[in-house]
Amino acid sequence: MSENGTIRAIAFDAYGTLFDVYSIGAAAEALFPGRGAALTDLWRERQLDYSRLRALCNQYADFWSVTGDALDFACDRLGLALSPTERAVLMGQYATLKAFPENLTALQRLRAAGLPLAILSNGTSEMIGSAVAAAGMTGLFDFILSVETVRTFKTAPEAYQLGPTAFGCPAAEILFVSSNGWDVCGATWFGYTTFWVNRAANPPERLGISPTAAGQSLDDVAQYVLAG
Amino acid sequence: MSENGTIRAIAFDAYGTLFDVYSIGAAAEALFPGRGAALTDLWRERQLDYSRLRALCNQYADFWSVTGDALDFACDRLGLALSPTERAVLMGQYATLKAFPENLTALQRLRAAGLPLAILSNGTSEMIGSAVAAAGMTGLFDFILSVETVRTFKTAPEAYQLGPTAFGCPAAEILFVSSNGWDVCGATWFGYTTFWVNRAANPPERLGISPTAAGQSLDDVAQYVLAG
């Protein structure tokens, strides 16, 4: 248990929280000079849109497929011709995403304090597993929780329920950590104690609910939990 | 019944389909010169995001509130100071949206053919009613179907079910018409016969399903139904 007595375990979002999804932008820019940012932004937007629409309509397809569909749409919309090889290069980024620099140390500190850690992600277990290995995080997590087992996506309650089920404790005793404002709001609605890693200093989402705490990096998460 | 024997009624999406939501852009540009398009795009994006996140999490708030929340977020994010008066001007656009030019004639042709017509929208009944009146469409619709009665948003099945319930016939015998690619996909998943009014010549959404038919205006809808 942490010194912050209410927190007994921690669940982390993957993309944008542990792994920098915008590092994909460099690969996109290399392929399409001057259009990398537009492609990356529209790709990410549709990736989230498609996951939510499929969740709402109970039309699950795994996140690898959804991510590829979103990439194909974004290229169509922007008038970019994407060869099969170029498509593989961009999709392949998901297996080798860079971790944010402070993450490894912060995760090791939390683990050393005896807190079980998990990743709770829209990604497939294969996608998450390869990113964990590439980022040097192998062995740090007690659970890799992919929504593929419940065939829906965050922010559906069935997705967030993976945390309490795996850790065997109520959501309120688990700290859910995400850099995505919508994700911390969904998790807070579900019942988690939540921490918004607001790396980009974004304004809060206007959803009528606030995360329990906020900071700018995983160091701030460790500080909150260990000194709480 | 139409000459296209399978279609017994028609349900129209409101914003972007009957009413030009991007006419809001002119008001935004007048208030914030050079930033109108950015504000309008981000406002619309968050309006949809918030509706979907609330639907997924069973945290309904009506579309007027969601639209105001999205506007406030967009201004925060873009660093635009929005006075209460300016906010009222932008929100007020929703009561006086312009109709697309061909709509009135096309709707009158469909009505003259004996087809019952409805609007099926995420908007509140008050929002839709004021837009209908401002657009000169009073009396053209048999049903104004607002998701407020089921407290969720499209693409949730409960929202699409409003059509078959009102018309008293199966979704497959109702033509659902929307300019939004995601909306026609959701309606097709639900079971409607669907028509995508692809005004902007966008590429199709990559959701693994296609609308039954597509065209560029409500004239094409009338053509499809009456000459089918």
Short mmCIF file of C-alpha atoms in Angstrom, two decimals:
data_model
loop_
_atom_site.label_atom_id
_atom_site.label_comp_id
_atom_site.label_asym_id
_atom_site.label_seq_id
_atom_site.Cartn_x
_atom_site.Cartn_y
_atom_site.Cartn_z
CA MET A 1 0.00 0.00 0.00
CA SER A 2 1.13 3.53 -0.75
CA GLU A 3 1.74 6.21 1.83
CA ASN A 4 -1.36 7.73 0.29
CA GLY A 5 -3.47 5.17 2.11
CA THR A 6 -6.39 5.22 -0.25
CA ILE A 7 -4.45 4.01 -3.30
CA ARG A 8 -3.78 0.26 -3.47
CA ALA A 9 -2.96 -0.15 -7.17
CA ILE A 10 -2.39 1.90 -10.32
CA ALA A 11 -3.75 1.45 -13.84
CA PHE A 12 -2.14 3.41 -16.67
CA ASP A 13 -3.49 4.32 -20.06
CA ALA A 14 -0.96 3.40 -22.77
CA TYR A 15 -1.03 5.73 -25.78
CA GLY A 16 -0.15 9.29 -24.93
CA THR A 17 0.41 8.39 -21.27
CA LEU A 18 3.18 5.78 -21.21
CA PHE A 19 4.00 5.89 -24.93
CA ASP A 20 4.30 9.05 -26.99
CA VAL A 21 1.78 8.54 -29.79
CA TYR A 22 2.86 11.76 -31.43
CA SER A 23 6.30 10.37 -32.15
CA ILE A 24 4.39 8.83 -35.05
CA GLY A 25 4.37 12.33 -36.50
CA ALA A 26 8.06 12.13 -37.38
CA ALA A 27 7.50 9.06 -39.52
CA ALA A 28 4.48 10.67 -41.17
CA GLU A 29 6.42 13.85 -41.90
CA ALA A 30 9.29 11.85 -43.41
CA LEU A 31 6.85 10.15 -45.79
CA PHE A 32 4.76 13.24 -46.58
CA PRO A 33 6.85 16.38 -46.03
CA GLY A 34 4.73 19.29 -44.87
CA ARG A 35 1.70 17.07 -44.25
CA GLY A 36 2.89 14.98 -41.31
CA ALA A 37 1.09 16.93 -38.61
CA ALA A 38 -2.20 17.04 -40.54
CA LEU A 39 -2.03 13.30 -41.19
CA THR A 40 -1.14 12.45 -37.60
CA ASP A 41 -3.91 14.64 -36.16
CA LEU A 42 -6.64 13.33 -38.48
CA TRP A 43 -5.46 9.73 -38.04
CA ARG A 44 -5.65 10.05 -34.26
CA GLU A 45 -9.03 11.81 -34.40
CA ARG A 46 -10.58 9.10 -36.55
CA GLN A 47 -8.94 6.34 -34.48
CA LEU A 48 -10.81 7.65 -31.44
CA ASP A 49 -14.02 8.37 -33.38
CA TYR A 50 -14.14 4.88 -34.84
CA SER A 51 -13.48 3.23 -31.48
CA ARG A 52 -16.32 5.20 -29.88
CA LEU A 53 -18.79 4.67 -32.72
CA ARG A 54 -18.07 0.93 -32.72
CA ALA A 55 -18.45 0.78 -28.93
CA LEU A 56 -21.77 2.68 -29.06
CA CYS A 57 -23.11 0.39 -31.80
CA ASN A 58 -21.71 -2.84 -30.37
CA GLN A 59 -19.67 -3.36 -33.54
CA TYR A 60 -16.30 -4.22 -32.08
CA ALA A 61 -13.25 -4.57 -34.29
CA ASP A 62 -9.84 -4.74 -32.67
CA PHE A 63 -7.75 -1.58 -32.23
CA TRP A 64 -5.18 -2.65 -34.80
CA SER A 65 -7.93 -2.81 -37.45
CA VAL A 66 -9.52 0.43 -36.24
CA THR A 67 -6.13 2.14 -36.33
CA GLY A 68 -5.50 0.95 -39.89
CA ASP A 69 -8.98 2.03 -40.99
CA ALA A 70 -8.41 5.46 -39.48
CA LEU A 71 -5.07 5.78 -41.31
CA ASP A 72 -6.67 4.82 -44.62
CA PHE A 73 -9.45 7.37 -44.12
CA ALA A 74 -7.01 10.12 -43.18
CA CYS A 75 -4.93 9.51 -46.32
CA ASP A 76 -8.09 9.45 -48.48
CA ARG A 77 -9.28 12.72 -46.99
CA LEU A 78 -5.93 14.45 -47.35
CA GLY A 79 -5.36 13.12 -50.85
CA LEU A 80 -2.21 11.22 -49.88
CA ALA A 81 -1.42 8.04 -51.82
CA LEU A 82 -0.20 5.46 -49.31
CA SER A 83 1.65 2.43 -50.68
CA PRO A 84 1.45 -0.89 -48.82
CA THR A 85 5.06 -0.41 -47.71
CA GLU A 86 4.42 3.12 -46.44
CA ARG A 87 1.30 1.87 -44.64
CA ALA A 88 3.39 -0.81 -42.93
CA VAL A 89 5.96 1.80 -41.88
CA LEU A 90 3.32 3.99 -40.25
CA MET A 91 1.40 1.13 -38.61
CA GLY A 92 4.71 -0.35 -37.49
CA GLN A 93 5.35 2.74 -35.37
CA TYR A 94 2.78 1.41 -32.93
CA ALA A 95 5.11 -1.48 -32.07
CA THR A 96 8.04 0.83 -31.34
CA LEU A 97 6.53 3.94 -29.75
CA LYS A 98 8.91 5.93 -27.60
CA ALA A 99 8.24 6.15 -23.90
CA PHE A 100 8.18 9.55 -22.25
CA PRO A 101 11.62 10.07 -20.67
CA GLU A 102 10.65 10.10 -16.99
CA ASN A 103 8.40 7.07 -17.15
CA LEU A 104 10.80 4.22 -16.42
CA THR A 105 12.14 5.77 -13.22
CA ALA A 106 8.70 6.80 -12.01
CA LEU A 107 7.27 3.33 -12.62
CA GLN A 108 10.20 1.71 -10.81
CA ARG A 109 9.67 3.98 -7.80
CA LEU A 110 6.00 3.05 -7.61
CA ARG A 111 6.77 -0.63 -7.97
CA ALA A 112 9.44 -0.44 -5.31
CA ALA A 113 6.77 0.93 -2.95
CA GLY A 114 4.86 -2.31 -3.38
CA LEU A 115 2.09 -1.02 -5.62
CA PRO A 116 0.80 -3.42 -8.27
CA LEU A 117 0.73 -1.74 -11.69
CA ALA A 118 -1.32 -2.36 -14.82
CA ILE A 119 -1.81 -1.00 -18.30
CA LEU A 120 -5.47 -0.59 -19.26
CA SER A 121 -5.66 0.21 -22.94
CA ASN A 122 -7.82 0.20 -26.04
CA GLY A 123 -4.90 -1.52 -27.80
CA THR A 124 -4.71 -5.24 -28.44
CA SER A 125 -2.53 -7.25 -26.08
CA GLU A 126 -0.11 -7.75 -28.97
CA MET A 127 0.14 -4.00 -29.64
CA ILE A 128 0.67 -3.20 -25.97
CA GLY A 129 3.11 -6.03 -25.45
CA SER A 130 5.37 -4.97 -28.29
CA ALA A 131 5.33 -1.33 -27.13
CA VAL A 132 6.20 -2.38 -23.55
CA ALA A 133 9.14 -4.43 -24.81
CA ALA A 134 10.39 -1.66 -27.12
CA ALA A 135 10.21 0.86 -24.27
CA GLY A 136 12.22 -1.30 -21.88
CA MET A 137 9.28 -1.76 -19.53
CA THR A 138 9.17 -5.54 -19.51
CA GLY A 139 8.40 -6.91 -16.05
CA LEU A 140 7.13 -3.63 -14.60
CA PHE A 141 3.44 -4.42 -14.93
CA ASP A 142 1.41 -7.01 -13.07
CA PHE A 143 -1.40 -6.90 -15.62
CA ILE A 144 -1.69 -5.93 -19.27
CA LEU A 145 -5.41 -5.27 -19.59
CA SER A 146 -6.63 -5.01 -23.17
CA VAL A 147 -10.23 -4.19 -23.99
CA GLU A 148 -10.07 -7.03 -26.52
CA THR A 149 -11.26 -9.37 -23.78
CA VAL A 150 -14.53 -7.44 -23.38
CA ARG A 151 -14.83 -6.37 -27.06
CA THR A 152 -15.56 -2.70 -26.50
CA PHE A 153 -13.53 0.47 -26.00
CA LYS A 154 -13.05 3.11 -23.35
CA THR A 155 -15.05 4.98 -22.17
CA ALA A 156 -17.51 2.07 -21.92
CA PRO A 157 -17.92 0.86 -18.31
CA GLU A 158 -17.07 -2.72 -19.37
CA ALA A 159 -13.62 -1.49 -20.39
CA TYR A 160 -12.92 0.34 -17.12
CA GLN A 161 -14.20 -2.67 -15.13
CA LEU A 162 -11.08 -4.58 -16.21
CA GLY A 163 -9.10 -2.75 -13.51
CA PRO A 164 -11.14 -3.63 -10.42
CA THR A 165 -11.56 -7.19 -11.70
CA ALA A 166 -7.82 -7.72 -12.18
CA PHE A 167 -6.68 -6.04 -8.96
CA GLY A 168 -9.55 -7.41 -6.88
CA CYS A 169 -10.33 -4.10 -5.23
CA PRO A 170 -12.86 -1.29 -5.76
CA ALA A 171 -12.21 1.30 -8.47
CA ALA A 172 -12.00 4.04 -5.84
CA GLU A 173 -8.87 2.34 -4.39
CA ILE A 174 -7.19 2.23 -7.80
CA LEU A 175 -5.49 5.28 -9.28
CA PHE A 176 -6.28 5.52 -12.99
CA VAL A 177 -3.67 7.57 -14.82
CA SER A 178 -4.13 9.03 -18.29
CA SER A 179 -2.86 11.94 -20.35
CA ASN A 180 -6.19 12.06 -22.19
CA GLY A 181 -8.72 14.43 -20.66
CA TRP A 182 -11.65 12.37 -21.97
CA ASP A 183 -10.15 9.20 -20.50
CA VAL A 184 -9.73 10.57 -16.98
CA CYS A 185 -13.28 11.93 -17.12
CA GLY A 186 -14.64 8.53 -18.20
CA ALA A 187 -12.64 6.79 -15.48
CA THR A 188 -13.83 9.29 -12.86
CA TRP A 189 -17.45 8.72 -13.90
CA PHE A 190 -16.77 4.99 -13.53
CA GLY A 191 -15.55 5.43 -9.97
CA TYR A 192 -11.74 5.40 -10.09
CA THR A 193 -9.53 7.81 -8.23
CA THR A 194 -7.93 9.56 -11.20
CA PHE A 195 -4.80 11.47 -12.16
CA TRP A 196 -4.60 13.55 -15.32
CA VAL A 197 -1.07 13.72 -16.73
CA ASN A 198 -1.65 16.95 -18.59
CA ARG A 199 1.58 16.98 -20.56
CA ALA A 200 0.41 19.53 -23.11
CA ALA A 201 -1.09 21.98 -20.57
CA ASN A 202 -4.51 21.59 -22.20
CA PRO A 203 -7.63 23.15 -20.73
CA PRO A 204 -9.83 20.63 -18.93
CA GLU A 205 -12.53 18.88 -20.94
CA ARG A 206 -15.95 20.38 -20.24
CA LEU A 207 -17.74 17.22 -19.22
CA GLY A 208 -19.05 18.31 -15.85
CA ILE A 209 -16.58 16.19 -13.90
CA SER A 210 -12.96 16.64 -12.85
CA PRO A 211 -10.10 14.21 -12.27
CA THR A 212 -9.12 13.68 -8.65
CA ALA A 213 -5.67 15.15 -9.27
CA ALA A 214 -3.52 16.45 -12.09
CA GLY A 215 0.10 17.08 -12.96
CA GLN A 216 2.44 17.21 -15.91
CA SER A 217 4.42 13.96 -15.85
CA LEU A 218 4.62 10.51 -14.32
CA ASP A 219 7.00 12.02 -11.73
CA ASP A 220 4.01 13.99 -10.49
CA VAL A 221 2.03 10.75 -10.25
CA ALA A 222 4.76 9.15 -8.13
CA GLN A 223 4.90 12.28 -5.95
CA TYR A 224 1.11 12.22 -5.47
CA VAL A 225 0.98 8.55 -4.56
CA LEU A 226 4.13 8.20 -2.46
CA ALA A 227 3.97 11.47 -0.57
CA GLY A 228 0.19 11.64 -0.40
CA MET B 1 -45.78 4.64 -50.30
CA SER B 2 -43.04 5.75 -52.67
CA GLU B 3 -42.53 4.38 -56.14
CA ASN B 4 -39.46 2.83 -54.56
CA GLY B 5 -41.69 0.24 -52.92
CA THR B 6 -39.40 -0.56 -50.02
CA ILE B 7 -39.43 2.95 -48.55
CA ARG B 8 -42.49 3.88 -46.48
CA ALA B 9 -41.15 6.86 -44.51
CA ILE B 10 -38.09 9.09 -44.26
CA ALA B 11 -36.13 10.27 -41.23
CA PHE B 12 -33.67 13.14 -41.66
CA ASP B 13 -30.72 14.12 -39.56
CA ALA B 14 -30.89 17.86 -38.75
CA TYR B 15 -27.47 19.51 -38.40
CA GLY B 16 -25.44 19.39 -41.59
CA THR B 17 -28.25 17.62 -43.42
CA LEU B 18 -31.27 19.93 -43.29
CA PHE B 19 -29.52 22.86 -41.64
CA ASP B 20 -26.09 24.15 -42.58
CA VAL B 21 -24.14 23.96 -39.32
CA TYR B 22 -21.14 25.59 -40.90
CA SER B 23 -23.03 28.81 -41.45
CA ILE B 24 -22.05 29.26 -37.82
CA GLY B 25 -18.58 29.88 -39.15
CA ALA B 26 -19.52 33.31 -40.44
CA ALA B 27 -20.60 34.45 -36.99
CA ALA B 28 -17.43 32.99 -35.47
CA GLU B 29 -15.25 34.71 -38.05
CA ALA B 30 -16.98 38.04 -37.41
CA LEU B 31 -16.22 37.76 -33.69
CA PHE B 32 -12.68 36.38 -34.07
CA PRO B 33 -11.24 37.43 -37.43
CA GLY B 34 -8.87 34.82 -38.82
CA ARG B 35 -9.87 32.26 -36.19
CA GLY B 36 -13.46 31.51 -37.23
CA ALA B 37 -12.74 28.27 -39.06
CA ALA B 38 -10.51 26.91 -36.29
CA LEU B 39 -13.13 27.74 -33.67
CA THR B 40 -16.00 26.25 -35.68
CA ASP B 41 -14.10 23.03 -36.41
CA LEU B 42 -12.96 22.45 -32.84
CA TRP B 43 -16.39 23.39 -31.47
CA ARG B 44 -18.08 20.84 -33.76
CA GLU B 45 -15.45 18.18 -32.99
CA ARG B 46 -15.90 18.51 -29.24
CA GLN B 47 -19.70 18.71 -29.58
CA LEU B 48 -19.64 15.25 -31.18
CA ASP B 49 -16.96 13.92 -28.83
CA TYR B 50 -18.86 15.00 -25.74
CA SER B 51 -22.14 13.53 -27.00
CA ARG B 52 -20.47 10.17 -27.67
CA LEU B 53 -18.55 10.08 -24.39
CA ARG B 54 -21.70 10.92 -22.44
CA ALA B 55 -23.68 8.27 -24.34
CA LEU B 56 -20.99 5.64 -23.70
CA CYS B 57 -20.87 6.46 -20.00
CA ASN B 58 -24.62 6.91 -19.54
CA GLN B 59 -24.06 10.52 -18.45
CA TYR B 60 -26.66 12.30 -20.54
CA ALA B 61 -26.82 16.07 -20.64
CA ASP B 62 -28.97 17.74 -23.28
CA PHE B 63 -27.46 18.83 -26.58
CA TRP B 64 -27.81 22.52 -25.78
CA SER B 65 -25.60 22.04 -22.70
CA VAL B 66 -23.18 19.81 -24.58
CA THR B 67 -22.95 22.37 -27.38
CA GLY B 68 -22.23 25.16 -24.90
CA ASP B 69 -19.62 23.05 -23.12
CA ALA B 70 -17.93 22.31 -26.43
CA LEU B 71 -17.88 26.02 -27.31
CA ASP B 72 -16.33 26.90 -23.95
CA PHE B 73 -13.66 24.22 -24.38
CA ALA B 74 -12.85 25.34 -27.91
CA CYS B 75 -12.39 28.94 -26.79
CA ASP B 76 -10.23 27.84 -23.86
CA ARG B 77 -8.05 25.75 -26.13
CA LEU B 78 -7.66 28.44 -28.77
CA GLY B 79 -7.04 31.17 -26.21
CA LEU B 80 -10.12 33.16 -27.22
CA ALA B 81 -11.86 35.22 -24.53
CA LEU B 82 -15.60 34.81 -25.04
CA SER B 83 -17.86 37.35 -23.32
CA PRO B 84 -21.35 36.29 -22.22
CA THR B 85 -22.81 38.37 -25.06
CA GLU B 86 -20.52 36.81 -27.67
CA ARG B 87 -21.36 33.38 -26.30
CA ALA B 88 -25.07 34.12 -26.69
CA VAL B 89 -24.48 35.27 -30.28
CA LEU B 90 -22.72 32.03 -31.22
CA MET B 91 -25.13 29.74 -29.39
CA GLY B 92 -28.03 31.70 -30.83
CA GLN B 93 -26.94 30.69 -34.33
CA TYR B 94 -28.38 27.26 -33.57
CA ALA B 95 -31.88 28.74 -33.49
CA THR B 96 -31.49 30.39 -36.89
CA LEU B 97 -29.38 28.01 -38.96
CA LYS B 98 -29.79 28.37 -42.70
CA ALA B 99 -31.33 25.51 -44.62
CA PHE B 100 -29.52 24.19 -47.67
CA PRO B 101 -31.12 25.83 -50.71
CA GLU B 102 -32.70 22.78 -52.34
CA ASN B 103 -34.21 21.36 -49.17
CA LEU B 104 -37.63 22.99 -49.10
CA THR B 105 -38.57 21.92 -52.61
CA ALA B 106 -37.21 18.41 -52.16
CA LEU B 107 -39.09 17.94 -48.89
CA GLN B 108 -42.32 19.22 -50.44
CA ARG B 109 -41.95 16.75 -53.34
CA LEU B 110 -41.50 13.85 -50.94
CA ARG B 111 -44.44 14.96 -48.85
CA ALA B 112 -46.63 15.36 -51.92
CA ALA B 113 -45.86 11.73 -52.73
CA GLY B 114 -47.50 10.75 -49.46
CA LEU B 115 -44.37 9.88 -47.53
CA PRO B 116 -44.40 10.72 -43.81
CA LEU B 117 -41.28 12.65 -42.84
CA ALA B 118 -39.42 13.06 -39.56
CA ILE B 119 -36.36 14.74 -38.14
CA LEU B 120 -34.27 12.47 -35.91
CA SER B 121 -31.66 14.55 -34.18
CA ASN B 122 -29.29 14.82 -31.25
CA GLY B 123 -30.72 18.30 -30.69
CA THR B 124 -33.33 19.13 -28.09
CA SER B 125 -36.90 19.51 -29.36
CA GLU B 126 -36.60 23.23 -28.65
CA MET B 127 -33.42 23.56 -30.72
CA ILE B 128 -34.89 21.61 -33.63
CA GLY B 129 -38.23 23.41 -33.45
CA SER B 130 -36.69 26.87 -33.65
CA ALA B 131 -34.45 25.84 -36.57
CA VAL B 132 -37.43 24.36 -38.43
CA ALA B 133 -39.39 27.58 -37.98
CA ALA B 134 -36.46 29.79 -39.02
CA ALA B 135 -35.92 27.69 -42.15
CA GLY B 136 -39.55 27.93 -43.23
CA MET B 137 -40.13 24.20 -42.77
CA THR B 138 -43.05 24.39 -40.35
CA GLY B 139 -45.67 21.73 -41.11
CA LEU B 140 -43.43 19.58 -43.33
CA PHE B 141 -42.59 16.98 -40.71
CA ASP B 142 -44.90 14.43 -39.10
CA PHE B 143 -42.50 13.84 -36.22
CA ILE B 144 -39.72 15.82 -34.56
CA LEU B 145 -37.76 13.08 -32.83
CA SER B 146 -35.27 14.34 -30.28
CA VAL B 147 -32.95 11.99 -28.43
CA GLU B 148 -33.89 13.90 -25.28
CA THR B 149 -36.76 11.43 -24.77
CA VAL B 150 -34.32 8.50 -24.49
CA ARG B 151 -31.47 10.47 -22.86
CA THR B 152 -28.64 9.28 -25.09
CA PHE B 153 -27.13 10.30 -28.43
CA LYS B 154 -26.63 8.85 -31.86
CA THR B 155 -25.12 6.38 -32.67
CA ALA B 156 -26.66 4.54 -29.69
CA PRO B 157 -29.36 2.07 -30.82
CA GLU B 158 -31.88 3.66 -28.43
CA ALA B 159 -31.59 6.90 -30.42
CA TYR B 160 -32.12 5.25 -33.81
CA GLN B 161 -35.06 3.25 -32.44
CA LEU B 162 -37.05 6.50 -32.24
CA GLY B 163 -37.74 6.23 -36.00
CA PRO B 164 -39.34 2.78 -36.17
CA THR B 165 -41.28 3.51 -32.99
CA ALA B 166 -42.75 6.77 -34.36
CA PHE B 167 -43.50 5.51 -37.86
CA GLY B 168 -44.70 2.10 -36.70
CA CYS B 169 -42.72 0.19 -39.30
CA PRO B 170 -39.39 -1.64 -39.40
CA ALA B 171 -36.16 0.35 -39.80
CA ALA B 172 -35.49 -1.34 -43.15
CA GLU B 173 -38.64 0.34 -44.56
CA ILE B 174 -37.50 3.78 -43.39
CA LEU B 175 -34.94 5.78 -45.33
CA PHE B 176 -32.53 7.45 -42.93
CA VAL B 177 -30.87 10.47 -44.52
CA SER B 178 -27.75 12.16 -43.17
CA SER B 179 -24.85 14.20 -44.46
CA ASN B 180 -22.64 12.78 -41.73
CA GLY B 181 -20.74 9.66 -42.76
CA TRP B 182 -20.63 8.36 -39.19
CA ASP B 183 -24.40 8.85 -38.84
CA VAL B 184 -25.34 6.87 -41.96
CA CYS B 185 -22.97 4.10 -40.85
CA GLY B 186 -24.58 3.99 -37.40
CA ALA B 187 -28.06 3.96 -38.94
CA THR B 188 -27.07 1.21 -41.38
CA TRP B 189 -25.73 -0.90 -38.53
CA PHE B 190 -29.05 -0.33 -36.77
CA GLY B 191 -31.01 -1.63 -39.76
CA TYR B 192 -32.26 1.41 -41.67
CA THR B 193 -32.14 1.79 -45.41
CA THR B 194 -29.76 4.75 -45.62
CA PHE B 195 -28.85 7.64 -47.89
CA TRP B 196 -25.65 9.60 -47.46
CA VAL B 197 -25.98 13.21 -48.59
CA ASN B 198 -22.29 13.67 -49.23
CA ARG B 199 -22.33 17.41 -49.81
CA ALA B 200 -18.61 17.90 -49.31
CA ALA B 201 -17.53 14.95 -51.49
CA ASN B 202 -15.80 13.35 -48.53
CA PRO B 203 -14.29 9.89 -48.72
CA PRO B 204 -16.43 7.23 -47.03
CA GLU B 205 -15.80 6.53 -43.37
CA ARG B 206 -13.85 3.31 -42.91
CA LEU B 207 -16.22 1.51 -40.59
CA GLY B 208 -16.69 -1.69 -42.54
CA ILE B 209 -20.22 -0.81 -43.64
CA SER B 210 -21.66 1.33 -46.43
CA PRO B 211 -24.85 3.38 -46.75
CA THR B 212 -27.49 1.92 -49.04
CA ALA B 213 -27.21 4.87 -51.42
CA ALA B 214 -25.45 8.21 -51.72
CA GLY B 215 -25.75 11.52 -53.51
CA GLN B 216 -24.89 15.17 -53.08
CA SER B 217 -28.13 16.92 -52.14
CA LEU B 218 -31.71 16.39 -51.00
CA ASP B 219 -32.69 16.51 -54.67
CA ASP B 220 -30.80 13.25 -55.06
CA VAL B 221 -32.76 11.82 -52.13
CA ALA B 222 -36.06 12.74 -53.80
CA GLN B 223 -34.83 11.25 -57.08
CA TYR B 224 -33.83 8.02 -55.33
CA VAL B 225 -37.11 7.64 -53.50
CA LEU B 226 -39.58 8.79 -56.14
CA ALA B 227 -37.97 7.23 -59.19
CA GLY B 228 -36.61 4.19 -57.38
#
